[in-house]
CSV table of N, CA and C in Angstrom, one decimal:
chain,number,residue,atom,x,y,z
A,24,UNK,N,13.9,-7.8,10.4
A,24,UNK,CA,13.1,-7.8,9.2
A,24,UNK,C,13.5,-8.4,8.0
A,25,UNK,N,11.7,-7.6,7.0
A,25,UNK,CA,11.2,-8.6,6.8
A,25,UNK,C,11.3,-7.9,4.8
A,26,UNK,N,11.9,-8.5,3.6
A,26,UNK,CA,12.4,-8.0,3.5
A,26,UNK,C,11.8,-8.3,1.7
A,27,UNK,N,10.2,-9.2,2.4
A,27,UNK,CA,9.4,-9.1,1.0
A,27,UNK,C,8.5,-9.1,1.3
A,28,UNK,N,7.1,-9.0,0.6
A,28,UNK,CA,5.3,-9.4,1.3
A,28,UNK,C,5.9,-11.1,0.7
A,29,UNK,N,5.7,-12.4,1.8
A,29,UNK,CA,5.3,-13.6,1.2
A,29,UNK,C,4.1,-14.2,0.9
A,30,UNK,N,4.6,-15.1,0.0
A,30,UNK,CA,2.4,-15.2,-0.8
A,30,UNK,C,2.6,-17.1,0.1
A,31,UNK,N,2.8,-16.9,0.8
A,31,UNK,CA,2.4,-18.1,2.4
A,31,UNK,C,1.5,-17.1,2.6
A,32,UNK,N,1.7,-15.8,2.9
A,32,UNK,CA,1.3,-15.0,4.3
A,32,UNK,C,-0.6,-15.5,3.5
A,33,UNK,N,-0.8,-14.8,2.4
A,33,UNK,CA,-1.5,-14.6,1.9
A,33,UNK,C,-3.0,-16.3,1.4
A,34,UNK,N,-1.6,-16.7,1.5
A,34,UNK,CA,-2.0,-18.5,1.3
A,34,UNK,C,-3.0,-19.4,1.9
A,35,UNK,N,-2.0,-18.9,3.4
A,35,UNK,CA,-2.5,-18.9,5.1
A,35,UNK,C,-3.7,-18.9,5.7
A,36,UNK,N,-3.7,-17.2,4.7
A,36,UNK,CA,-4.5,-15.9,6.1
A,36,UNK,C,-5.3,-15.3,5.0
A,37,UNK,N,-6.5,-15.9,4.2
A,37,UNK,CA,-6.8,-15.2,2.6
A,37,UNK,C,-8.6,-14.6,3.4
A,38,UNK,N,-8.0,-15.0,4.4
A,38,UNK,CA,-9.2,-13.9,5.3
A,38,UNK,C,-9.5,-12.2,6.1
A,39,UNK,N,-7.1,-12.6,6.1
A,39,UNK,CA,-7.1,-11.8,6.8
A,39,UNK,C,-7.9,-9.7,6.6
A,40,UNK,N,-8.2,-8.9,7.5
A,40,UNK,CA,-8.6,-7.6,7.8
A,40,UNK,C,-7.9,-6.6,7.6
A,41,UNK,N,-6.5,-7.0,8.4
A,41,UNK,CA,-5.7,-5.8,8.7
A,41,UNK,C,-4.7,-6.6,8.7
A,42,UNK,N,-3.1,-6.0,8.0
A,42,UNK,CA,-2.1,-6.6,8.3
A,42,UNK,C,-1.0,-4.6,8.0
A,43,UNK,N,-0.1,-5.6,9.7
A,43,UNK,CA,0.8,-4.6,10.0
A,43,UNK,C,2.0,-4.9,9.4
A,44,UNK,N,2.8,-4.5,8.4
A,44,UNK,CA,4.2,-4.6,8.1
A,44,UNK,C,5.4,-3.6,8.7
A,45,UNK,N,4.3,-2.5,8.9
A,45,UNK,CA,5.6,-1.7,8.9
A,45,UNK,C,6.6,-2.5,10.0
A,46,UNK,N,7.7,-0.8,9.7
A,46,UNK,CA,9.3,-0.6,9.9
A,46,UNK,C,10.0,-1.9,9.4
A,47,UNK,N,10.2,-2.3,8.8
A,47,UNK,CA,10.8,-3.1,7.8
A,47,UNK,C,11.4,-2.5,6.1
A,48,UNK,N,11.9,-3.6,5.6
A,48,UNK,CA,12.8,-3.3,4.1
A,48,UNK,C,11.8,-4.2,2.8
A,49,UNK,N,10.8,-3.4,2.6
A,49,UNK,CA,9.6,-4.3,1.9
A,49,UNK,C,9.7,-3.3,0.8
A,50,UNK,N,10.1,-3.2,-0.2
A,50,UNK,CA,10.3,-2.4,-1.4
A,50,UNK,C,9.6,-2.3,-2.7
A,51,UNK,N,8.9,-3.9,-2.6
A,51,UNK,CA,7.6,-3.4,-3.1
A,51,UNK,C,5.9,-3.8,-2.9
A,52,UNK,N,5.6,-4.0,-3.0
A,52,UNK,CA,3.3,-4.2,-2.4
A,52,UNK,C,3.5,-5.6,-4.0
A,53,UNK,N,3.4,-6.9,-2.5
A,53,UNK,CA,3.5,-7.7,-4.0
A,53,UNK,C,2.4,-9.1,-3.2
A,54,UNK,N,1.6,-9.8,-3.7
A,54,UNK,CA,1.3,-11.4,-3.7
A,54,UNK,C,0.7,-11.1,-2.3
A,55,UNK,N,-0.7,-9.7,-2.3
A,55,UNK,CA,-1.8,-9.1,-1.6
A,55,UNK,C,-3.1,-9.7,-2.3
A,56,UNK,N,-2.8,-10.2,-3.9
A,56,UNK,CA,-4.0,-10.7,-3.9
A,56,UNK,C,-5.1,-11.0,-4.0
A,57,UNK,N,-5.2,-12.0,-2.9
A,57,UNK,CA,-5.9,-12.8,-2.1
A,57,UNK,C,-6.6,-12.5,-1.1
A,58,UNK,N,-6.4,-11.6,-1.1
A,58,UNK,CA,-7.4,-10.8,0.6
A,58,UNK,C,-7.8,-9.6,0.2
A,59,UNK,N,-9.2,-11.0,0.0
A,59,UNK,CA,-9.6,-10.3,-0.9
A,59,UNK,C,-10.7,-9.1,0.2
A,60,UNK,N,-10.9,-9.6,1.5
A,60,UNK,CA,-10.4,-8.4,2.3
A,60,UNK,C,-10.4,-7.6,3.0
A,61,UNK,N,-9.0,-7.5,2.3
A,61,UNK,CA,-8.7,-6.5,3.2
A,61,UNK,C,-9.1,-5.0,3.5
A,62,UNK,N,-9.2,-4.7,4.3
A,62,UNK,CA,-9.5,-3.1,4.4
A,62,UNK,C,-8.1,-1.9,5.7
A,63,UNK,N,-6.9,-2.3,6.2
A,63,UNK,CA,-6.2,-2.4,6.7
A,63,UNK,C,-4.8,-2.3,5.9
A,64,UNK,N,-3.9,-1.6,5.3
A,64,UNK,CA,-2.4,-1.8,5.5
A,64,UNK,C,-1.5,-1.0,5.7
A,65,UNK,N,-1.1,-1.4,7.1
A,65,UNK,CA,0.0,-0.2,7.0
A,65,UNK,C,1.5,-1.3,6.9
A,66,UNK,N,2.3,-0.1,5.0
A,66,UNK,CA,3.2,-0.3,5.3
A,66,UNK,C,4.3,1.3,5.8
A,67,UNK,N,4.4,1.6,6.8
A,67,UNK,CA,5.0,3.1,6.8
A,67,UNK,C,6.7,2.5,6.5
A,68,UNK,N,7.1,3.4,7.0
A,68,UNK,CA,8.7,2.8,7.3
A,68,UNK,C,8.5,1.5,6.2
A,69,UNK,N,9.0,1.4,5.7
A,69,UNK,CA,10.2,1.0,4.4
A,69,UNK,C,10.4,0.8,2.9
A,70,UNK,N,10.9,0.8,2.9
A,70,UNK,CA,11.7,1.4,1.3
A,70,UNK,C,10.9,0.9,-0.4
A,71,UNK,N,9.8,1.4,-0.1
A,71,UNK,CA,8.3,0.4,-1.0
A,71,UNK,C,9.2,2.4,-2.3
A,72,UNK,N,8.9,2.0,-3.0
A,72,UNK,CA,9.4,3.6,-4.7
A,72,UNK,C,8.2,3.9,-4.9
A,73,UNK,N,7.1,3.0,-4.8
A,73,UNK,CA,5.9,2.8,-6.7
A,73,UNK,C,4.6,3.0,-5.8
A,74,UNK,N,3.8,2.7,-6.3
A,74,UNK,CA,2.2,2.2,-5.8
A,74,UNK,C,1.5,2.0,-6.8
A,75,UNK,N,1.2,0.5,-6.2
A,75,UNK,CA,1.4,-1.1,-6.5
A,75,UNK,C,0.8,-2.7,-6.1
A,76,UNK,N,0.0,-3.2,-7.0
A,76,UNK,CA,-0.3,-4.4,-6.2
A,76,UNK,C,-1.7,-4.7,-5.9
A,77,UNK,N,-2.0,-3.6,-5.8
A,77,UNK,CA,-3.4,-3.3,-4.2
A,77,UNK,C,-4.6,-3.7,-5.8
A,78,UNK,N,-4.5,-3.8,-7.1
A,78,UNK,CA,-5.8,-3.6,-7.7
A,78,UNK,C,-6.9,-4.8,-6.8
A,79,UNK,N,-6.2,-6.2,-6.6
A,79,UNK,CA,-7.3,-7.7,-5.9
A,79,UNK,C,-8.2,-6.3,-5.3
A,80,UNK,N,-7.8,-6.0,-4.3
A,80,UNK,CA,-8.1,-4.8,-3.0
A,80,UNK,C,-9.3,-4.5,-2.8
A,81,UNK,N,-11.2,-4.5,-3.2
A,81,UNK,CA,-11.2,-3.6,-3.7
A,81,UNK,C,-11.6,-3.7,-2.4
A,82,UNK,N,-11.9,-4.2,-1.2
A,82,UNK,CA,-12.2,-3.6,-0.3
A,82,UNK,C,-11.5,-2.7,1.0
A,83,UNK,N,-10.9,-2.8,0.4
A,83,UNK,CA,-9.2,-1.4,1.1
A,83,UNK,C,-9.9,-0.6,1.5
A,84,UNK,N,-9.1,0.5,2.9
A,84,UNK,CA,-10.3,1.0,2.9
A,84,UNK,C,-9.1,2.5,3.7
A,85,UNK,N,-8.1,1.7,4.6
A,85,UNK,CA,-7.2,2.0,4.6
A,85,UNK,C,-5.5,1.7,4.5
A,86,UNK,N,-4.7,3.1,3.7
A,86,UNK,CA,-3.4,2.5,3.2
A,86,UNK,C,-2.0,3.8,3.8
A,87,UNK,N,-1.5,3.4,4.8
A,87,UNK,CA,-0.4,4.0,5.2
A,87,UNK,C,1.1,3.0,4.3
A,88,UNK,N,1.1,4.6,3.7
A,88,UNK,CA,2.5,4.4,3.2
A,88,UNK,C,3.1,5.3,3.6
A,89,UNK,N,3.2,6.3,4.8
A,89,UNK,CA,4.5,7.3,5.5
A,89,UNK,C,5.7,6.5,5.9
A,90,UNK,N,6.0,7.1,5.3
A,90,UNK,CA,7.5,7.5,5.4
A,90,UNK,C,8.3,6.0,4.7
A,91,UNK,N,8.4,6.2,3.2
A,91,UNK,CA,8.7,4.9,2.3
A,91,UNK,C,9.6,5.8,1.3
A,92,UNK,N,10.6,5.7,0.0
A,92,UNK,CA,11.0,6.5,-1.6
A,92,UNK,C,9.5,6.8,-2.1
A,93,UNK,N,8.6,7.3,-1.1
A,93,UNK,CA,8.0,7.3,-3.3
A,93,UNK,C,8.0,9.0,-3.6
A,94,UNK,N,8.5,9.0,-4.1
A,94,UNK,CA,8.7,9.6,-5.3
A,94,UNK,C,7.5,11.0,-6.6
A,95,UNK,N,8.1,11.8,-7.1
A,95,UNK,CA,6.9,12.1,-8.2
A,95,UNK,C,6.3,11.1,-8.5
A,96,UNK,N,7.6,10.2,-9.1
A,96,UNK,CA,7.5,9.1,-10.1
A,96,UNK,C,6.6,8.1,-10.2
A,97,UNK,N,7.1,8.4,-8.2
A,97,UNK,CA,6.2,7.0,-7.4
A,97,UNK,C,4.9,7.6,-6.7
A,98,UNK,N,4.1,8.7,-6.8
A,98,UNK,CA,3.6,9.2,-7.3
A,98,UNK,C,3.0,9.3,-8.3
A,99,UNK,N,2.7,9.1,-9.9
A,99,UNK,CA,1.9,9.1,-10.8
A,99,UNK,C,2.0,7.7,-10.7
A,100,UNK,N,2.6,6.6,-10.0
A,100,UNK,CA,2.0,5.1,-9.9
A,100,UNK,C,0.6,5.1,-8.9
A,101,UNK,N,-0.3,6.7,-8.4
A,101,UNK,CA,-1.3,6.3,-7.3
A,101,UNK,C,-2.8,5.9,-8.7
A,102,UNK,N,-2.6,6.3,-10.3
A,102,UNK,CA,-3.5,5.4,-10.6
A,102,UNK,C,-4.6,4.3,-10.4
A,103,UNK,N,-3.5,4.0,-10.2
A,103,UNK,CA,-3.4,2.3,-10.1
A,103,UNK,C,-4.7,2.0,-8.8
A,104,UNK,N,-5.0,2.8,-8.7
A,104,UNK,CA,-6.0,3.0,-6.5
A,104,UNK,C,-6.8,3.1,-7.0
A,105,UNK,N,-7.0,3.2,-8.7
A,105,UNK,CA,-8.5,4.5,-8.3
A,105,UNK,C,-9.7,2.8,-9.1
A,106,UNK,N,-9.5,2.1,-9.0
A,106,UNK,CA,-10.2,0.1,-9.1
A,106,UNK,C,-10.6,0.2,-7.4
A,107,UNK,N,-9.4,0.6,-6.7
A,107,UNK,CA,-10.1,0.9,-5.1
A,107,UNK,C,-11.4,1.2,-4.6
A,108,UNK,N,-12.4,1.6,-4.6
A,108,UNK,CA,-13.5,2.7,-4.5
A,108,UNK,C,-13.8,2.2,-3.3
A,109,UNK,N,-13.6,1.8,-2.1
A,109,UNK,CA,-13.5,2.2,-0.3
A,109,UNK,C,-12.2,3.0,0.0
A,110,UNK,N,-11.6,2.7,-0.8
A,110,UNK,CA,-10.2,4.1,-0.1
A,110,UNK,C,-10.2,4.8,0.4
A,111,UNK,N,-10.8,5.3,1.7
A,111,UNK,CA,-10.3,6.8,2.1
A,111,UNK,C,-10.0,7.6,2.4
A,112,UNK,N,-8.6,6.2,3.6
A,112,UNK,CA,-8.2,7.1,3.8
A,112,UNK,C,-6.1,6.8,2.7
A,113,UNK,N,-5.2,7.4,2.7
A,113,UNK,CA,-3.9,7.7,2.5
A,113,UNK,C,-3.2,8.1,2.9
A,114,UNK,N,-2.0,7.7,3.3
A,114,UNK,CA,-0.8,8.2,4.5
A,114,UNK,C,0.2,7.6,3.4
A,115,UNK,N,0.3,9.7,3.2
A,115,UNK,CA,2.1,9.6,2.3
A,115,UNK,C,3.0,10.3,3.1
A,116,UNK,N,2.9,10.8,4.1
A,116,UNK,CA,3.9,12.4,4.6
A,116,UNK,C,4.8,11.3,4.9
A,117,UNK,N,5.8,12.4,5.0
A,117,UNK,CA,6.9,11.4,5.2
A,117,UNK,C,8.1,11.4,3.8
A,118,UNK,N,7.6,10.9,2.9
A,118,UNK,CA,7.6,10.6,1.4
A,118,UNK,C,8.4,11.9,1.1
A,119,UNK,N,9.3,11.7,0.2
A,119,UNK,CA,10.0,12.4,-1.0
A,119,UNK,C,9.0,13.7,-1.8
A,120,UNK,N,7.6,12.9,-2.4
A,120,UNK,CA,6.7,13.2,-2.9
A,120,UNK,C,6.0,14.4,-2.0
A,121,UNK,N,6.0,14.0,-0.6
A,121,UNK,CA,4.6,14.3,-0.4
A,121,UNK,C,5.6,16.6,-0.2
A,122,UNK,N,7.2,16.3,-0.2
A,122,UNK,CA,7.3,17.5,-0.4
A,122,UNK,C,6.9,18.3,-1.9
A,123,UNK,N,6.3,17.8,-2.8
A,123,UNK,CA,5.8,18.6,-4.2
A,123,UNK,C,4.3,19.4,-3.9
A,124,UNK,N,4.3,21.2,-3.4
A,124,UNK,CA,2.9,21.3,-3.5
A,124,UNK,C,1.7,21.9,-4.0
A,125,UNK,N,2.0,20.6,-5.1
A,125,UNK,CA,0.7,20.0,-5.2
A,125,UNK,C,-0.3,19.0,-5.2
A,126,UNK,N,1.3,18.0,-4.3
A,126,UNK,CA,0.5,16.9,-3.7
A,126,UNK,C,-0.4,16.3,-2.9
A,127,UNK,N,-1.4,17.3,-2.0
A,127,UNK,CA,-2.5,16.5,-2.2
A,127,UNK,C,-3.6,17.3,-2.8
A,128,UNK,N,-3.6,18.1,-3.7
A,128,UNK,CA,-4.5,18.3,-4.7
A,128,UNK,C,-3.9,16.8,-6.1
A,129,UNK,N,-2.8,16.6,-5.8
A,129,UNK,CA,-2.8,15.6,-7.0
A,129,UNK,C,-3.8,14.7,-6.5
A,130,UNK,N,-3.7,14.2,-5.7
A,130,UNK,CA,-4.4,12.9,-4.8
A,130,UNK,C,-5.6,13.1,-4.5
């Protein structure tokens, strides 16, 4: 069970386009800024509470945060994804924020 995203991953493999880190204990999105070509990031089934650390991943097209711990306060951090102009798919199903009736409209 991985608890954090190690900086060595991005140093050793800076050209990764797809990263699967689902079903772990990761609590923070971090150390991914070197992955300039990142297209798809799967962090489903982790312990993430806010959306951050992806500002430099300009090519990010798909982000899966299914079943984490993103509540309404965490949903407000979605503003940080404004710089991700390529982002087409964002999955938040199973998070506390998804219970909020206006969640889809807000996103």
